[in-house]
Short mmCIF file of C-alpha atoms and ligand atoms in Angstrom, two decimals:
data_model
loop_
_atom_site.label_atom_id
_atom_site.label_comp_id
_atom_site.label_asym_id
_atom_site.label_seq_id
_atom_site.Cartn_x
_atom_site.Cartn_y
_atom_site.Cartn_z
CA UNK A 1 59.14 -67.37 74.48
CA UNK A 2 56.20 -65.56 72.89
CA UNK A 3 53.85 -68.12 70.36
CA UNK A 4 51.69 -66.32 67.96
CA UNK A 5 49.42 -68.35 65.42
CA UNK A 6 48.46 -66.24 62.29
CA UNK A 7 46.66 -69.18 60.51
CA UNK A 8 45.63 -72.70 61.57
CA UNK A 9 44.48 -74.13 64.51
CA UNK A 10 44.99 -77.44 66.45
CA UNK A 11 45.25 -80.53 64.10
CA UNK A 12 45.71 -78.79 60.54
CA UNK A 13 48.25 -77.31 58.64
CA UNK A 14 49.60 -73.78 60.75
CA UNK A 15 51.50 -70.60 60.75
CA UNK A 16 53.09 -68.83 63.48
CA UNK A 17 55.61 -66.46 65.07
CA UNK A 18 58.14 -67.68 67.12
CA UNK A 19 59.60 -65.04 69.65
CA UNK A 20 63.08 -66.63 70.82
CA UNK A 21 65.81 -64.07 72.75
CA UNK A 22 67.60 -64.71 69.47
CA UNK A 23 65.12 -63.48 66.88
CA UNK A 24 61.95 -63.93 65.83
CA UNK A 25 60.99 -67.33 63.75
CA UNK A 26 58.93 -67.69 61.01
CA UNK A 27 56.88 -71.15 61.22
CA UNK A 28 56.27 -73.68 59.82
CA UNK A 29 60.59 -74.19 60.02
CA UNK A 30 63.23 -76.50 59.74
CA UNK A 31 66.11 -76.59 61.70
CA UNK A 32 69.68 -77.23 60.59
CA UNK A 33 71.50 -79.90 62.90
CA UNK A 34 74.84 -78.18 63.67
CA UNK A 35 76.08 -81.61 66.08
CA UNK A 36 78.56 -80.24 67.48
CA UNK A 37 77.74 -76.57 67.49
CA UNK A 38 78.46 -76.81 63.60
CA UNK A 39 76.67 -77.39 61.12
CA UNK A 40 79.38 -79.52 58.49
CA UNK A 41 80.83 -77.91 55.54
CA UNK A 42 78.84 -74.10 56.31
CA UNK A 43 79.86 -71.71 58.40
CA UNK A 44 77.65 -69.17 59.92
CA UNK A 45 77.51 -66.19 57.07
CA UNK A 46 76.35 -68.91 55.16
CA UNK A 47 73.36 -70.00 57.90
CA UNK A 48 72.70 -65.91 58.24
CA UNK A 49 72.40 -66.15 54.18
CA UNK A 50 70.25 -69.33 54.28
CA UNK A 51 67.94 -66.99 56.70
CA UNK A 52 68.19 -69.83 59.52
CA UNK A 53 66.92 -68.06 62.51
CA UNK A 54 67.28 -71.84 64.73
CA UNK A 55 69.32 -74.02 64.95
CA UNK A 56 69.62 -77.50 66.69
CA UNK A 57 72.58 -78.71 68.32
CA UNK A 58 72.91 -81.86 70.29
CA UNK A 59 73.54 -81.91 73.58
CA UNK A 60 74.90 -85.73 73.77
CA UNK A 61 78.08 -84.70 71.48
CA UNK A 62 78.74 -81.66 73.06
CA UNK A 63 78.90 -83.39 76.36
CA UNK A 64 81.32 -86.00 75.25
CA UNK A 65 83.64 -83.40 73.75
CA UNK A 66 84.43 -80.59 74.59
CA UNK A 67 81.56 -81.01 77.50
CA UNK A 68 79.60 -78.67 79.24
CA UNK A 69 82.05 -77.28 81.77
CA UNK A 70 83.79 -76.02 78.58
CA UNK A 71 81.34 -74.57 77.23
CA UNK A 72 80.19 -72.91 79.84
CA UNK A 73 83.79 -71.91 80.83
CA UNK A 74 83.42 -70.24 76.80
CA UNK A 75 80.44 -68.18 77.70
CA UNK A 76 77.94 -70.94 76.20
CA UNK A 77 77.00 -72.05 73.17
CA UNK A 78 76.35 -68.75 71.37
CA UNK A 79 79.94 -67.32 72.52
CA UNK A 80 81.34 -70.60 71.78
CA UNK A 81 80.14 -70.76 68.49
CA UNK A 82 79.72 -67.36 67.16
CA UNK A 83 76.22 -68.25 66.01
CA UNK A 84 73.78 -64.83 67.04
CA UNK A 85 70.95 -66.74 66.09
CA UNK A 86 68.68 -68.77 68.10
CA UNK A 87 69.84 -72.56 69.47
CA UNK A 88 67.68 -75.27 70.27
CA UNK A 89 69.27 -78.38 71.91
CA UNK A 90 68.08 -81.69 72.21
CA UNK A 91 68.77 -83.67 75.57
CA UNK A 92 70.12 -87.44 74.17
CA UNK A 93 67.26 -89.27 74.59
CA UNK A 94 67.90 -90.05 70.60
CA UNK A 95 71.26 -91.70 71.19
CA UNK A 96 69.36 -93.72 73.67
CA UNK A 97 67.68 -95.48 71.12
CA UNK A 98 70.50 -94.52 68.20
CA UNK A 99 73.45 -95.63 70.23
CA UNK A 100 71.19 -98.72 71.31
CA UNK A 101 72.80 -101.81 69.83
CA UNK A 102 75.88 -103.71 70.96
CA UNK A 103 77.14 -102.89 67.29
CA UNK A 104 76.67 -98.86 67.92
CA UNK A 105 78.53 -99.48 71.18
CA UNK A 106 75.29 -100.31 73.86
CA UNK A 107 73.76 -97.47 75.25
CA UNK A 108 71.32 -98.96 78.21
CA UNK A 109 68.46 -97.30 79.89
CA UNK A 110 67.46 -97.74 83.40
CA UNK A 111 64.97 -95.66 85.95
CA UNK A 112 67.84 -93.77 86.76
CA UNK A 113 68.91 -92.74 83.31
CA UNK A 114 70.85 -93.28 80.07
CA UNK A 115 74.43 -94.98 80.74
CA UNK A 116 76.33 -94.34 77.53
CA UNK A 117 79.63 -96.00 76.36
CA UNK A 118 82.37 -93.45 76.64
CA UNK A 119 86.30 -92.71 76.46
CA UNK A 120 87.70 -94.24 79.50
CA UNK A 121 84.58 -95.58 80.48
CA UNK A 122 80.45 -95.86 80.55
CA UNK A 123 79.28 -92.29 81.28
CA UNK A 124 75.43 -91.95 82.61
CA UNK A 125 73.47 -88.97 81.27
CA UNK A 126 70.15 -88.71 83.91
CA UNK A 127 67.21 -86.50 83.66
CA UNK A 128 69.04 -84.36 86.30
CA UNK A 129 72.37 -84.32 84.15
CA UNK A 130 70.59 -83.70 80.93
CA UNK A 131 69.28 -80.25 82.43
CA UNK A 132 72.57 -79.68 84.05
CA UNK A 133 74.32 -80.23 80.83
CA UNK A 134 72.29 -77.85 78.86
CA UNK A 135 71.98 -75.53 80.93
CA UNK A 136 76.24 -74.81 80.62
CA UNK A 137 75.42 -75.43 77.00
CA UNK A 138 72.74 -71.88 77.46
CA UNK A 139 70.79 -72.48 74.35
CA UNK A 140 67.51 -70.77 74.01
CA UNK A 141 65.05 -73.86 73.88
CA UNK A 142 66.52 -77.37 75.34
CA UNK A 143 64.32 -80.86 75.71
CA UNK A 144 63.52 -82.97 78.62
CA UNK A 145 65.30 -86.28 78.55
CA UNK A 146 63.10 -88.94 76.77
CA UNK A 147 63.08 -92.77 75.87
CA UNK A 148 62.10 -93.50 72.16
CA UNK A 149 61.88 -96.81 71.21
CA UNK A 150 62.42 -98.43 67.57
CA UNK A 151 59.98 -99.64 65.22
CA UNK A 152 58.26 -102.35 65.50
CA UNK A 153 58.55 -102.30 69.72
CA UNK A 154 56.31 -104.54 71.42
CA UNK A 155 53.09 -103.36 73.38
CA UNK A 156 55.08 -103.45 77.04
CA UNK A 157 58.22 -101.68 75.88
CA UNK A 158 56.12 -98.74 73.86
CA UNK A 159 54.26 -98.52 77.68
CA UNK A 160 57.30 -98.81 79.91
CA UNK A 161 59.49 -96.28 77.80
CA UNK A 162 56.37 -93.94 77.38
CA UNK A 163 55.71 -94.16 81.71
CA UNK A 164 59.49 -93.60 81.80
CA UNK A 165 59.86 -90.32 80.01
CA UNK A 166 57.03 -88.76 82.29
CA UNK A 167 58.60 -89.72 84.98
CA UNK A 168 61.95 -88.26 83.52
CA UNK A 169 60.01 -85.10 82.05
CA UNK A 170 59.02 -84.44 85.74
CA UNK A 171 62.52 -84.49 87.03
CA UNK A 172 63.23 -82.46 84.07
CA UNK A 173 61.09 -79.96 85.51
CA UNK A 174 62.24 -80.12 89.60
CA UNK A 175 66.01 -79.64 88.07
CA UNK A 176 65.45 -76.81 85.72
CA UNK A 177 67.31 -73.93 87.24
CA UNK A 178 67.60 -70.83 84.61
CA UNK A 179 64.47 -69.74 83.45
CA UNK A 180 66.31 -67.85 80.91
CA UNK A 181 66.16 -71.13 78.40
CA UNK A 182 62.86 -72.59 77.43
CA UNK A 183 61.97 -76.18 78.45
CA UNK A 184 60.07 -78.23 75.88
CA UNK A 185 58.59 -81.49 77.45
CA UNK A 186 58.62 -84.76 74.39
CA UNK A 187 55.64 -86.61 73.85
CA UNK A 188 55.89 -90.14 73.39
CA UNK A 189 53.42 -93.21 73.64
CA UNK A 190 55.48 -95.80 70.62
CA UNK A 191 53.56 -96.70 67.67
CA UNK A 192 49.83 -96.80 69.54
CA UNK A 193 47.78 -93.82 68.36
CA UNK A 194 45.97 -93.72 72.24
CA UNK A 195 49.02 -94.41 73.69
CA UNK A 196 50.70 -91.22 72.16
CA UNK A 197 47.28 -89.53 72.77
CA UNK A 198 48.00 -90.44 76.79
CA UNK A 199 51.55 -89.19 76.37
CA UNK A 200 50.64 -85.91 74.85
CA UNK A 201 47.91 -85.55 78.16
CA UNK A 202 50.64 -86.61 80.71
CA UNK A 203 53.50 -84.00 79.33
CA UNK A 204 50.72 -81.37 78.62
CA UNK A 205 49.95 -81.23 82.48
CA UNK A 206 53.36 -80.56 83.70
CA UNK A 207 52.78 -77.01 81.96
CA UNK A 208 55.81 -76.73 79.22
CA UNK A 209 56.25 -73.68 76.85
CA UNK A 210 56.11 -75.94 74.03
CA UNK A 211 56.96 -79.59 72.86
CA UNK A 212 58.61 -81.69 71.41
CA UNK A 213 56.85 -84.99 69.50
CA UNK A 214 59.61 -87.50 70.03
CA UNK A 215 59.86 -91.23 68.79
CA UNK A 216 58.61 -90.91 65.44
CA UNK A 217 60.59 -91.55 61.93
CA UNK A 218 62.29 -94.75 63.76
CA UNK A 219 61.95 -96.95 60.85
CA UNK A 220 57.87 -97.32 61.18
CA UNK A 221 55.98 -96.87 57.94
CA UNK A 222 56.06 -93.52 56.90
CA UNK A 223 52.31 -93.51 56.07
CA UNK A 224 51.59 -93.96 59.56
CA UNK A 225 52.41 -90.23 60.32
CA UNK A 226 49.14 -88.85 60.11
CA UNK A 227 47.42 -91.98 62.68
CA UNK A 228 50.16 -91.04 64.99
CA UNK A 229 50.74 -87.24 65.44
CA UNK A 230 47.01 -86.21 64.79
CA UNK A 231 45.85 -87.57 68.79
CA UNK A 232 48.89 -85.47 69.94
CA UNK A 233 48.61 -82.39 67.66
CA UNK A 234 44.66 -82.74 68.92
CA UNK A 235 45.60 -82.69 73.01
CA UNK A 236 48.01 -80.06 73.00
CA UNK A 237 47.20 -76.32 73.72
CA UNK A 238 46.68 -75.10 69.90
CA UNK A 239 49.07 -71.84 71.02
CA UNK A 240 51.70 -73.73 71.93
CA UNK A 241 55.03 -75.04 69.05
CA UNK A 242 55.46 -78.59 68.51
CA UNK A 243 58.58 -79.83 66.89
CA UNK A 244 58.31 -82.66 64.92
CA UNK A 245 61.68 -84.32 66.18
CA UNK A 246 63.87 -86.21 63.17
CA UNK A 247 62.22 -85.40 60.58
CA UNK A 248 63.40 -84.67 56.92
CA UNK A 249 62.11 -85.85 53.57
CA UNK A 250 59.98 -83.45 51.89
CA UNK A 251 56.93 -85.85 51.53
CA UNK A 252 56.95 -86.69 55.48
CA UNK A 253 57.39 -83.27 56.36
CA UNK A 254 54.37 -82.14 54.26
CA UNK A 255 52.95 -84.76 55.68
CA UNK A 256 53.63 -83.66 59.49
CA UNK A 257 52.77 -80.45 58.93
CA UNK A 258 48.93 -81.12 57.55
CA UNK A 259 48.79 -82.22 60.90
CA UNK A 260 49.81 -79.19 62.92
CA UNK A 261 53.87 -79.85 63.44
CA UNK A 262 55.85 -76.43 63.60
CA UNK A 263 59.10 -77.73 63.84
CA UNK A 264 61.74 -79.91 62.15
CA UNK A 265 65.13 -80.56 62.44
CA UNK A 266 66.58 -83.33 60.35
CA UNK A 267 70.19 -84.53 59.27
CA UNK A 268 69.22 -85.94 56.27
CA UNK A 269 69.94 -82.90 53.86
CA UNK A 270 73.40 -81.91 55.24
CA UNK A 271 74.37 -85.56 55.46
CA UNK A 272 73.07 -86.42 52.00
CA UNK A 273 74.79 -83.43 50.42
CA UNK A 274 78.60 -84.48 51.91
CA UNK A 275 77.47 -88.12 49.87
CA UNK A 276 76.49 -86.07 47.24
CA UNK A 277 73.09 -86.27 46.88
CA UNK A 278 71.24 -83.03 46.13
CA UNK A 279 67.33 -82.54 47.09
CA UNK A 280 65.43 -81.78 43.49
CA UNK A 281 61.63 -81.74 43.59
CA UNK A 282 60.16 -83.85 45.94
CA UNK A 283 63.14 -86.13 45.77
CA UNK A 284 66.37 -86.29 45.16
CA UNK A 285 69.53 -86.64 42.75
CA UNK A 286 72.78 -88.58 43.42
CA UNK A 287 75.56 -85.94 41.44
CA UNK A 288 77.75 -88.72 41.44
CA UNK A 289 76.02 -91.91 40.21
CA UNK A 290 73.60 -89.95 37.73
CA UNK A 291 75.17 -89.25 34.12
CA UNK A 292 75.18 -85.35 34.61
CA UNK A 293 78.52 -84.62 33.28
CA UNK A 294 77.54 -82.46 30.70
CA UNK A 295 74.78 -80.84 32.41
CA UNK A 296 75.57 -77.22 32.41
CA UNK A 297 72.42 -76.38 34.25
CA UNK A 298 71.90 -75.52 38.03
CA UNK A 299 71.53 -78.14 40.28
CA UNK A 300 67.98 -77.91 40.88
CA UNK A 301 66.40 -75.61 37.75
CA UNK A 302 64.69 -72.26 39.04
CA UNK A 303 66.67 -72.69 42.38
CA UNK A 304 67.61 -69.50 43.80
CA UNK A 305 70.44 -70.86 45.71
CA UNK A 306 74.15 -69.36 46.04
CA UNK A 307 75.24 -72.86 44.78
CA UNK A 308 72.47 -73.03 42.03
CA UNK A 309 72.77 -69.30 40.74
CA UNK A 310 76.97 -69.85 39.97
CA UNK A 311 77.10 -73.41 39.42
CA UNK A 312 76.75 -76.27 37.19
CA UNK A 313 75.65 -79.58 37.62
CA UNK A 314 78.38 -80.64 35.53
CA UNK A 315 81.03 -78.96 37.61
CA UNK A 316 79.43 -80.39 40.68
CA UNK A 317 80.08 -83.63 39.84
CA UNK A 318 83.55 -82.78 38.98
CA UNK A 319 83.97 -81.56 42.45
CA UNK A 320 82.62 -84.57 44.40
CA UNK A 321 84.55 -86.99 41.84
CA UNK A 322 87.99 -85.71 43.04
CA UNK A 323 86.26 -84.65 46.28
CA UNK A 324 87.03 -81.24 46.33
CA UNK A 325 86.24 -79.38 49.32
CA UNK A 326 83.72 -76.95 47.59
CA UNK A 327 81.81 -79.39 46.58
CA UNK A 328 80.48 -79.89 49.94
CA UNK A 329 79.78 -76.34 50.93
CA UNK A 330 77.65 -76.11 47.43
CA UNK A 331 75.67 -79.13 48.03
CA UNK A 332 74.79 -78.22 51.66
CA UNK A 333 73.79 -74.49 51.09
CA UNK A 334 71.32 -76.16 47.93
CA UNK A 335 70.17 -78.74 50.28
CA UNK A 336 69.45 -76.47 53.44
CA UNK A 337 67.91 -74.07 50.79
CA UNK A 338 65.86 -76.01 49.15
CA UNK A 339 64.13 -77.19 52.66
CA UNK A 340 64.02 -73.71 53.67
CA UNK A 341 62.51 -72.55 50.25
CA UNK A 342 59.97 -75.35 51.31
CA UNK A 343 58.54 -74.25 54.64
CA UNK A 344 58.20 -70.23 53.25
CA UNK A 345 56.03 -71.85 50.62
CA UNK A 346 54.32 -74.10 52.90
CA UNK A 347 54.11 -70.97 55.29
CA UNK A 348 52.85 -68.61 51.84
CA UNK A 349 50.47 -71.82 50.74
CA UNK A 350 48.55 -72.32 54.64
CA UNK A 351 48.47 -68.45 55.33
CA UNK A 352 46.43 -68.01 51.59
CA UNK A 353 44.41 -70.95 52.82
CA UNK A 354 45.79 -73.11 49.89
CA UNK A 355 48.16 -75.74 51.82
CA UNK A 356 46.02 -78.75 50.30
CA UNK A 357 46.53 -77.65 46.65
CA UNK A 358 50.50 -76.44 47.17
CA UNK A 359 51.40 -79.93 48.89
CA UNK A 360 49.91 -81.98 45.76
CA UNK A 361 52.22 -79.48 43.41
CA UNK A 362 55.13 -79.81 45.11
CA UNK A 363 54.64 -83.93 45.09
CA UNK A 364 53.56 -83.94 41.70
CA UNK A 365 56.25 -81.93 39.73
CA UNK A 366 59.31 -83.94 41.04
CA UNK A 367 61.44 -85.64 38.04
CA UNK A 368 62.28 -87.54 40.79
CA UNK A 369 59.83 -90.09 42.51
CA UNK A 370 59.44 -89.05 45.87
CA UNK A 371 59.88 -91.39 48.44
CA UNK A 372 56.40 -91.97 49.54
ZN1 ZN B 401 70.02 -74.51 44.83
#
């Protein structure tokens, strides 16, 4: 892994060149979440024509099916997939906290690791296994094995979670066996700006390539953002990525990356276009709800898209109405577009030194209030 910054420094907004086995990738970017080595409703021409050059898969679904010994049996996750691009893959430390409640089936978290509900069974997923697992998965960037914790967590539980994944992060570390794919260490520390400013310290000295900013966009306030990741973005090496883990919505992200995030990765566009929801602006449009049945204009005016440059909004409609299988595709390439359309800006806007100015353009000229 090679990190070049071309504009920016520590805290503020920042370009760079990311030098993955893979490719090279342009930052600031956001990844598409392919979950099970797939991103839904694309296929990878489409990615290639989306000019994705990373993509995240995660590691927790691949493990329950068709698990790592497969995968590796395959030739790992590029042979598997077909995708010549670069893969990142997150550890399951999210479905810690995602598959949490007894409703989403009662993940539980001790010293020893993550014990997951599973087919047949509970299945436990420990630092140790995490690395294990990823490694047969052979991406080119994987993630330490973290515990988030959901807004609003009390004071003890931010600390004990926080302890816990440096503890973890180190056994990351001892297990890591193929140099060949980058370890990122997550920063944690809750909802406490010094607490996350300890975190950032504790993963810092264990000497990762880059890292990931984990626990963040768990239902806290969005405004918060800024209080949170600027005493991380400020203690990590300024030549060093940081991927902003989980978020999407264009205000947060501009948001996250005034503050020196490089990375994103997000479901939120691909699972809002299979509901039919298309990103316009700074917000977004629900094809289905919204009279736009005689709209014969793109989905997203000016949109250079290889949905927006055929198709109508009109027709769009018509295809998630009887839920026609296009109509999926369509939405997805607009949506993953659209965000990528976003960070070249944001990448054109911070290399002319005018990130400030672009990010107040791009919130003002929605149709569509943004969320923030
Ligand atoms: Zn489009």
């Amino acid at each position: 892994l090679k990190f070049t910054l071309l504009a920016g420094g520590a805290t503020g907004p920042r370009a760079g060149l990311l030098e993955l086995p893979h490719g090279v990738v342009e930052t600031p970017v956001f990844m598409p979440v392919g979950t099970r080595g797939t991103v839904k409703a694309v296929d990878n021409l489409d990615l290639q024509s989306l000019g994705v050059a990373l993509l995240l898969n995660n590691a927790y679904h691949l493990w329950l099916e068709p698990g790592g010994e497969a995968v590796e049996a395959a030739g790992g996750l590029h042979r598997f997939t077909g995708w010549q691009g670069n893969i990142l893959t997150d550890s399951g430390g999210f479905q810690a906290v995602s598959l949490a409640g007894p409703d989403a089936g009662g993940a539980r978290v001790s010293e020893e690791g993550v014990d997951f509900p599973a087919a047949g069974g509970r299945r436990l997923l420990s630092p140790e296994a995490a690395i294990r697992l990823q490694e047969q998965l052979a991406p080119d960037i994987m993630m330490t094995l973290d515990q988030p914790v959901l807004f609003p967590a009390d004071a003890a539980q931010q600390l004990e979670a926080t302890e816990r994944t440096h503890r973890w992060a180190a056994r990351c570390v001892a297990a890591w066996t193929r140099p060949a794919t980058e370890l990122f260490g997550i920063v944690q520390g809750g909802f406490d700006p010094e607490l996350r400013r300890q975190s950032a310290r504790a993963i810092r000295a264990l000497g990762f390539p880059g890292y990931g900013i984990g626990g963040l966009s768990l239902d806290e306030p969005p405004e918060q953002i800024p209080a949170l990741l600027q005493p991380v973005t400020r203690e990590l090496e300024v030549d060093k990525p940081r991927y902003f883990m989980g978020l999407g919505s264009e205000p947060e992200l501009l948001a996250a990356i005034a503050c020196g995030a490089d990375m994103f990765d997000c479901v939120l566009p691909t699972r809002l276009a299979r509901t039919g929801s298309v990103l316009v602006g700074a917000g977004r449009l629900n094809l289905v709800n919204r009279a736009v049945a005689d709209e014969a204009g793109p989905v997203e005016p000016g949109c250079t898209c290889a949905c927006c440059t055929r198709h109508s909004r009109a027709q769009l409609r018509f295809l998630f109405l009887r839920g026609e299988l296009l109509g999926y595709r369509l939405a997805t390439i607009h949506n993953l577009h659209h965000l990528a359309e976003l960070m070249r800006e944001a990448r054109a806007a911070i290399m002319s030194g005018g990130f400030d100015g672009f990010r107040e353009r791009r919130l003002a000229v929605s149709g569509v209030k943004p969320r923030l």
